[in-house]
Backbone as numpy.savetxt, mean C-alpha at the origin, in Angstrom:
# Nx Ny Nz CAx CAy CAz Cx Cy Cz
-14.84 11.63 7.42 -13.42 11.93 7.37 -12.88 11.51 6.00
-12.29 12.16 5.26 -11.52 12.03 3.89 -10.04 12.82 4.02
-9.14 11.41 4.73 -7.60 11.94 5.31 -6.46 12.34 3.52
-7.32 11.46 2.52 -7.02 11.89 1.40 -7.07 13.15 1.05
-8.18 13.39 0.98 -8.17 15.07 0.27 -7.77 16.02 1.34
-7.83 16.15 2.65 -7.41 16.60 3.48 -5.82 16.86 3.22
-5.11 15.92 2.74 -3.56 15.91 3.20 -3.52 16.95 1.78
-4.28 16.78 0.85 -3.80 17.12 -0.60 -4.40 18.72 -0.33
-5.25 19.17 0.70 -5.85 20.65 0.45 -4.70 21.49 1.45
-4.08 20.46 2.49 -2.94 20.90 3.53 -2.04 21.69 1.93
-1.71 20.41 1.32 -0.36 20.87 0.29 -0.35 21.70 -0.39
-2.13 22.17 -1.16 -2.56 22.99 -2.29 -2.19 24.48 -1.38
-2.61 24.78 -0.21 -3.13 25.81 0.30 -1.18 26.26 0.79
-0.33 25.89 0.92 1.05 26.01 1.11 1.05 25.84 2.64
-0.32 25.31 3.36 0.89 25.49 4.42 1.76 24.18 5.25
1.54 23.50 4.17 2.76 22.58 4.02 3.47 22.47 3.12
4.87 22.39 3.43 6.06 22.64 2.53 6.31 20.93 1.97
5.92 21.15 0.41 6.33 20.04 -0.36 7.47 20.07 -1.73
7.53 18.96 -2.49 7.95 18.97 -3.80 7.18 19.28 -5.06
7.68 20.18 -5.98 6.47 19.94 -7.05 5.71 18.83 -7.36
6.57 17.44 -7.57 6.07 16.26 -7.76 4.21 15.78 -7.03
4.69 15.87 -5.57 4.13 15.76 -4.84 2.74 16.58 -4.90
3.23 18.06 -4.81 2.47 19.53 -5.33 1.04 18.93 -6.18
1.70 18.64 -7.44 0.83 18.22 -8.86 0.20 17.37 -8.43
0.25 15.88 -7.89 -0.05 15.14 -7.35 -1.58 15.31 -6.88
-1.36 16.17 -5.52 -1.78 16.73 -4.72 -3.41 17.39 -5.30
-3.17 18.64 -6.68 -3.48 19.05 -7.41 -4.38 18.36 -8.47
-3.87 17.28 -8.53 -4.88 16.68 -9.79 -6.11 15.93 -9.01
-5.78 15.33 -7.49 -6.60 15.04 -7.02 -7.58 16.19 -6.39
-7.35 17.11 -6.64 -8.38 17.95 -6.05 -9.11 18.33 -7.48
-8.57 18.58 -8.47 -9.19 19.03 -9.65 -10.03 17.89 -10.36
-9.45 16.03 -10.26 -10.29 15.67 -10.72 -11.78 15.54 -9.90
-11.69 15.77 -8.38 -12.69 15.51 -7.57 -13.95 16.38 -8.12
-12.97 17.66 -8.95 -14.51 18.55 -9.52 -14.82 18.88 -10.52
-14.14 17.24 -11.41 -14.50 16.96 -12.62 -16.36 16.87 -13.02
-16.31 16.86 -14.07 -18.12 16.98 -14.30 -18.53 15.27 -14.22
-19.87 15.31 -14.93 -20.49 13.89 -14.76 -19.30 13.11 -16.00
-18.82 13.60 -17.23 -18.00 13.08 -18.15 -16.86 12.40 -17.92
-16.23 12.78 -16.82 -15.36 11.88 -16.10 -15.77 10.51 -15.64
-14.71 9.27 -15.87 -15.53 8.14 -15.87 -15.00 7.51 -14.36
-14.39 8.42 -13.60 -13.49 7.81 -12.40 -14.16 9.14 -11.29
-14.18 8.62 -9.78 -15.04 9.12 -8.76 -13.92 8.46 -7.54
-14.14 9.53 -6.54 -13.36 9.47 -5.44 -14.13 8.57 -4.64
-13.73 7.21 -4.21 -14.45 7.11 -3.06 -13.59 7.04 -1.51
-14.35 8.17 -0.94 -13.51 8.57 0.74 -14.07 7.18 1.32
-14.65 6.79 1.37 -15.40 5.78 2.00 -14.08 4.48 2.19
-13.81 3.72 1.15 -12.87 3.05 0.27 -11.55 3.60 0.78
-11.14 4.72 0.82 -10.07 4.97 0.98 -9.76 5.21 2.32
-11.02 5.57 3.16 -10.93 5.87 4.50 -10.22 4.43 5.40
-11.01 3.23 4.39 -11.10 1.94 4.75 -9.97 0.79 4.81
-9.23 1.75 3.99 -7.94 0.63 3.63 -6.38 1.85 4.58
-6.65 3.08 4.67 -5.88 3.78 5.50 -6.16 3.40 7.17
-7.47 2.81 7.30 -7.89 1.64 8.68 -7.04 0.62 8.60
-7.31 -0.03 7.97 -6.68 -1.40 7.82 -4.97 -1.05 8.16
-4.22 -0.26 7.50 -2.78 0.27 8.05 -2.94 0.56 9.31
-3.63 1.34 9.64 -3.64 1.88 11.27 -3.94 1.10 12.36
-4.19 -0.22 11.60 -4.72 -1.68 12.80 -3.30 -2.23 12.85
-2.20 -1.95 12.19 -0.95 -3.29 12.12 -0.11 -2.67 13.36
0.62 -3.55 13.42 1.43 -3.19 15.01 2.63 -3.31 14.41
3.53 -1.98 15.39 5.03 -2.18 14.78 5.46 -2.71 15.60
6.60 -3.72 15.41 6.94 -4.59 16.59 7.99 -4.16 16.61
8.82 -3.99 16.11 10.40 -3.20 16.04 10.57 -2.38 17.44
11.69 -2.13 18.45 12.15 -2.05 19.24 11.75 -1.85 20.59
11.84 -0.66 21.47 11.70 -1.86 23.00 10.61 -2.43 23.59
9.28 -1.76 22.59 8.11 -2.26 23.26 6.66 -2.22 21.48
5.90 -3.24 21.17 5.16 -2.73 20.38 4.68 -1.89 20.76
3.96 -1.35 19.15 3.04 0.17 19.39 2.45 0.12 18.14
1.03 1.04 18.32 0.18 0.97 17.37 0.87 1.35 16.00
0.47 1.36 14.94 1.42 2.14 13.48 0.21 3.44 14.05
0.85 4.53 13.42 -0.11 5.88 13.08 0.40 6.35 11.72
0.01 6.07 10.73 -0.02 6.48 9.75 0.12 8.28 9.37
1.13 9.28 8.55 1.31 10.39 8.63 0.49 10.67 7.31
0.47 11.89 7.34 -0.39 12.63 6.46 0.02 12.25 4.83
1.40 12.43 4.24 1.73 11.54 3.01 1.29 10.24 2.83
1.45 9.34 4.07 1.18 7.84 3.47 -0.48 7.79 3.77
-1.11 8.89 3.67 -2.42 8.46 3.72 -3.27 8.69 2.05
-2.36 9.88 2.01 -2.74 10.12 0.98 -2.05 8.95 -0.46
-1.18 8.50 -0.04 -0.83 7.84 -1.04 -2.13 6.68 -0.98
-1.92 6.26 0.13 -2.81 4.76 0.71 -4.01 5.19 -0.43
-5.07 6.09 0.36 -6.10 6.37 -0.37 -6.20 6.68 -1.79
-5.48 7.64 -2.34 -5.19 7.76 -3.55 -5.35 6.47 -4.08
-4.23 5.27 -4.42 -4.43 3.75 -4.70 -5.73 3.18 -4.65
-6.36 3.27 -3.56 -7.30 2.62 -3.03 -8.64 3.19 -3.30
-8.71 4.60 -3.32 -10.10 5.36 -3.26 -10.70 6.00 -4.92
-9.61 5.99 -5.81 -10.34 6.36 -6.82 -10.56 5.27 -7.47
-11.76 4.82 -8.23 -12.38 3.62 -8.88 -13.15 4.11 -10.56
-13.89 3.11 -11.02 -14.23 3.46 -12.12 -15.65 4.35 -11.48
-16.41 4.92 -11.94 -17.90 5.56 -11.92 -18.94 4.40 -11.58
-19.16 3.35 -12.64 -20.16 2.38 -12.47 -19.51 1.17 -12.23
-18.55 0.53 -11.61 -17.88 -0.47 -10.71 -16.82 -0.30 -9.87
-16.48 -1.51 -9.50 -15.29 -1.19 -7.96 -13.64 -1.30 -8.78
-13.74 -0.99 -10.06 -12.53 -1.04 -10.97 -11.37 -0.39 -10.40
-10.34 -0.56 -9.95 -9.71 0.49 -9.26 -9.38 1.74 -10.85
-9.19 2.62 -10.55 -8.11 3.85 -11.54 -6.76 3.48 -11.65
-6.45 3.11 -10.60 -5.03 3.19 -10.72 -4.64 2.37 -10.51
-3.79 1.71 -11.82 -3.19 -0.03 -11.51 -1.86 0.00 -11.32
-1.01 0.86 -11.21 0.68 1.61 -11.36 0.69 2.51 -10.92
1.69 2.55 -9.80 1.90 3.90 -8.84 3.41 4.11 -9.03
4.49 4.65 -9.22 5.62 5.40 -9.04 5.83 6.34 -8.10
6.52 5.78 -6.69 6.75 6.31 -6.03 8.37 6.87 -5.19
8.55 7.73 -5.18 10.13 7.69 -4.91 9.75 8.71 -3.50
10.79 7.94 -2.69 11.12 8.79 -1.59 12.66 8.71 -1.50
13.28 9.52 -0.58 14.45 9.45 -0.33 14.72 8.52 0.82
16.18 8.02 1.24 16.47 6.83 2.37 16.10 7.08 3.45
15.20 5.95 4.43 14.97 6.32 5.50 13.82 6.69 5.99
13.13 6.92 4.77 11.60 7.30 5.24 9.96 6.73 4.73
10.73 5.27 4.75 9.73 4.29 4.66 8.88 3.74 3.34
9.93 3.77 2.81 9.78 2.84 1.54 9.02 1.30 1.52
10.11 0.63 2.41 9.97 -0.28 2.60 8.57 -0.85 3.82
8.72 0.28 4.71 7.16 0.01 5.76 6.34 0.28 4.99
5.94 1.47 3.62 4.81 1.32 2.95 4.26 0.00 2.62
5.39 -0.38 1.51 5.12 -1.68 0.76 4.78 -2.46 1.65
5.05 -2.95 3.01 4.76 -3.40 4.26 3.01 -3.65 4.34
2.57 -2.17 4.38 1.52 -1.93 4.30 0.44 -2.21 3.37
0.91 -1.45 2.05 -0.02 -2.02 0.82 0.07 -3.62 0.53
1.35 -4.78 0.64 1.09 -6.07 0.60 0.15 -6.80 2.02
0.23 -6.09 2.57 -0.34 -7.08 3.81 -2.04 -6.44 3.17
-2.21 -5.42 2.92 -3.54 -5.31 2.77 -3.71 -6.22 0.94
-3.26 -5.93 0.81 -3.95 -6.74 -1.14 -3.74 -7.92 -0.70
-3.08 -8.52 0.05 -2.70 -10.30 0.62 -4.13 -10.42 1.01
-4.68 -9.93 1.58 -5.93 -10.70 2.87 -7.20 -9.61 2.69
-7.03 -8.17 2.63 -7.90 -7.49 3.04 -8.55 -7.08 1.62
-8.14 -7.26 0.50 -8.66 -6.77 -1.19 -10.00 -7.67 -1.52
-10.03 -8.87 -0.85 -10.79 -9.87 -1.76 -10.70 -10.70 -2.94
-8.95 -10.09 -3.29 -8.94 -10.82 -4.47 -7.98 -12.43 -4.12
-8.80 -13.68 -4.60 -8.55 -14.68 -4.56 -7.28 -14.95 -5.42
-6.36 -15.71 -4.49 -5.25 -16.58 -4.81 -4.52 -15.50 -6.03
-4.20 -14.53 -5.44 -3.49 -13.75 -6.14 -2.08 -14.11 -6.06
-0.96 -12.89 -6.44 0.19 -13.27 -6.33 0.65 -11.66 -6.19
1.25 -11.78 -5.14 2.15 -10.44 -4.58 3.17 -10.66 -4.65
4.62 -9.60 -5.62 6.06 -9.67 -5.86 6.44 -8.51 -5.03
7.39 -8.18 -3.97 8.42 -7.91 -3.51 9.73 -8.05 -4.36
10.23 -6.96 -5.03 11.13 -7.09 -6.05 11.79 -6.03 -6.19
13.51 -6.16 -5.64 14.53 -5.43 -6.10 15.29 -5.87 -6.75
16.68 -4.99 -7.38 17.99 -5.84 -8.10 18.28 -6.75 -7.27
18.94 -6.61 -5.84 19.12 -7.60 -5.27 18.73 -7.75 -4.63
18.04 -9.72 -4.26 17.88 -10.41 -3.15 17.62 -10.12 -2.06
18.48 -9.38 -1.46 18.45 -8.45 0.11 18.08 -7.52 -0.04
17.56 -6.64 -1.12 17.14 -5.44 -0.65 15.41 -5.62 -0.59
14.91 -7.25 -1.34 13.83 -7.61 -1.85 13.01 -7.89 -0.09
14.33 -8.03 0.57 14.37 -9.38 1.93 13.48 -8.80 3.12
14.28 -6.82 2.24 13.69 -5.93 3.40 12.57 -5.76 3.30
11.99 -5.43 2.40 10.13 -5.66 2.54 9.27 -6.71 2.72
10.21 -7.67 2.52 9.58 -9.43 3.41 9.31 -9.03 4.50
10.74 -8.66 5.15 10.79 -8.87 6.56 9.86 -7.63 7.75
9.76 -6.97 7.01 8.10 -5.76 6.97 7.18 -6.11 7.59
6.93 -6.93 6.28 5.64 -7.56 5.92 5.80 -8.59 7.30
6.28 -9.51 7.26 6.63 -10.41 8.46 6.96 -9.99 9.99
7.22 -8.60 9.96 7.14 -7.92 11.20 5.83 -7.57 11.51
5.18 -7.17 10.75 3.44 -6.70 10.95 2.66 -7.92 11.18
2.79 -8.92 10.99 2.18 -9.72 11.14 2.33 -10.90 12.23
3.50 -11.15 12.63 4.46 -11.65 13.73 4.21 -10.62 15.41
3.93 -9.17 14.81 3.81 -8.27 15.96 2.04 -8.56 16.53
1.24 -9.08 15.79 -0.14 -9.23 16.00 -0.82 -10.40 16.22
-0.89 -11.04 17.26 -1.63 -12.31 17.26 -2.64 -12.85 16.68
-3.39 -11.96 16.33 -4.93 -12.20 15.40 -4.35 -12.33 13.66
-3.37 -11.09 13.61 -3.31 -11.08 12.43 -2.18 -12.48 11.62
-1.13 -12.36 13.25 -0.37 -13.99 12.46 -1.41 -15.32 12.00
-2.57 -15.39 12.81 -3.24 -16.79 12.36 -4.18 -16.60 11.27
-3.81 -15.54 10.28 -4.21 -15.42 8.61 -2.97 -15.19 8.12
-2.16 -15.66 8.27 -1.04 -16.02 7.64 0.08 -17.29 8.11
0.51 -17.61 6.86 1.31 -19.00 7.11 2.50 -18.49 6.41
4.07 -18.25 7.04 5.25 -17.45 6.81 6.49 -18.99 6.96
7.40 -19.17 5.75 7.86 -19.48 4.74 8.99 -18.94 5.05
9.70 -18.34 5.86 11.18 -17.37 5.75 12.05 -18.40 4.94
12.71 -19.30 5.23 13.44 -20.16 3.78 13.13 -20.04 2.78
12.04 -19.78 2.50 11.38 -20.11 0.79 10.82 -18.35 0.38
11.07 -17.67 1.62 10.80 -16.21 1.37 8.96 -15.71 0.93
8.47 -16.76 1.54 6.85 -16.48 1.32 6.28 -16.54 2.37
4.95 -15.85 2.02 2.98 -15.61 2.90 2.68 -15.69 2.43
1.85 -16.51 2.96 0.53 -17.37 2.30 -0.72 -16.59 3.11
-1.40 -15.92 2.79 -2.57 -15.51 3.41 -3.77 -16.78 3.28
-4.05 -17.31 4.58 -5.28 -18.32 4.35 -6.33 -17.93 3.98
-7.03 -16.65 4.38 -7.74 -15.74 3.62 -8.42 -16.01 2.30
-7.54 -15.25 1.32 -7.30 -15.46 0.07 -6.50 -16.81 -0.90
-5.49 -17.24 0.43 -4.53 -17.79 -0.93 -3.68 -17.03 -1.87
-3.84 -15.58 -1.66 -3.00 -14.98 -2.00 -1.10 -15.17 -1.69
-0.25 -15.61 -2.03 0.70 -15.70 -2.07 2.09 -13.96 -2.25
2.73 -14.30 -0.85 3.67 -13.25 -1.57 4.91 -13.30 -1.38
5.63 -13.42 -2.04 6.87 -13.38 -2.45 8.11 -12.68 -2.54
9.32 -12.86 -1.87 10.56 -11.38 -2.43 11.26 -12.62 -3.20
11.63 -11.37 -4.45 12.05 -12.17 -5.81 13.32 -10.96 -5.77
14.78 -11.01 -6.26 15.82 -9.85 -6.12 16.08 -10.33 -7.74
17.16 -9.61 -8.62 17.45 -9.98 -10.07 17.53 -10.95 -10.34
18.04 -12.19 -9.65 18.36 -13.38 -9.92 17.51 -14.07 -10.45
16.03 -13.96 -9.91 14.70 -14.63 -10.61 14.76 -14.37 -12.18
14.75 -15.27 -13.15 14.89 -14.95 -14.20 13.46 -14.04 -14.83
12.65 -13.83 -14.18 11.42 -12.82 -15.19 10.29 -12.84 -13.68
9.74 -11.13 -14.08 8.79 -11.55 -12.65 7.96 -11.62 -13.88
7.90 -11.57 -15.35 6.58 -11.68 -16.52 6.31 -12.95 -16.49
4.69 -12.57 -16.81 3.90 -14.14 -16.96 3.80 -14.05 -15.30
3.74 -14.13 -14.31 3.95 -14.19 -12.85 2.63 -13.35 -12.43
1.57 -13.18 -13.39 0.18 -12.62 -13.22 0.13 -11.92 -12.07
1.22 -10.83 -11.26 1.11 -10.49 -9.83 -0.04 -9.48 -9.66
-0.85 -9.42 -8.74 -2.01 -8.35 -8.05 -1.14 -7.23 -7.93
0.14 -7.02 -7.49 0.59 -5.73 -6.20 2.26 -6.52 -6.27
């Protein structure tokens, strides 16, 4: 199963209605997949299959009863995208900066939800540092409180994490990875060496 290229051949072929943005997107991942040996970056479905798992294990706890997350065809492809293309001869990721815009309402904030709880515990990378960061404070609060819903909704998954709401941190025991909502007031997230 490769829910990545799948979502991106749905978009190429029209019969899903997208944005150009998205479109191109869509497009480059299919064109670099049939790049030659000279290309120094390679899809791995494997990798990407693996970390679009890891989302599909968190529980939404939000209103009258939990329920599994099911991940939709965009946030898989984003997921994987991030996650699945690497260098050729190591586990280098491609892509260290993503720009993503959606419009209100359609899960901005549950992504980031998603991608911090996985680079916190599930990446491997030791005693990192994860920023949650808007202009303001409260809008930083809402992807805390995400993050702290996914993890609060799961019994296995709360006892790899140690949650801070005063001090606005997770601590993944895991890693030691640390994460944080920082809003303008923090004077610099630079120098702040963050993973994600």
């Amino acid at each position: 199963m490769d829910r990545t290229t799948n979502y991106a051949r749905l978009i190429i072929s029209g019969e899903k209605i997208c944005g150009h943005s998205e479109y191109l997107a869509c497009k480059r991942h299919l064109e670099d997949m049939e790049r030659g040996k000279e290309f120094e970056y390679v899809f791995d479905a494997k990798e990407a299959e693996r970390h679009i798992d890891i989302a599909n294990k968190l529980t939404i706890g939000e209103g009258i009863e939990a329920k599994p997350l099911k991940t939709r065809g965009f946030q898989n492809f984003m997921i994987g995208s991030l996650f699945g293309w690497r260098k050729k001869r190591s586990k280098i990721r491609r892509y260290r900066e993503a720009y993503i815009q959606m419009a209100r309402q359609n899960g901005k904030s549950f992504l980031a939800g998603v991608i911090s709880n996985d680079f916190a515990t599930f990446s491997g990378y030791q005693y990192g540092r994860i920023f949650l960061t808007a202009t303001k404070q409260e809008q930083a609060n809402i992807v805390f409180d995400e993050v702290k819903k996914f993890i609060e909704s799961d019994k296995e998954l709360e006892e790899l994490y140690k949650i801070k709401t005063h001090e606005r941190t997770i601590t993944s025991k895991v890693t030691g990875t640390v994460i944080k909502a920082i809003g303008r007031d923090t004077k610099s997230a630079d120098g702040f060496r963050s993973v994600c």
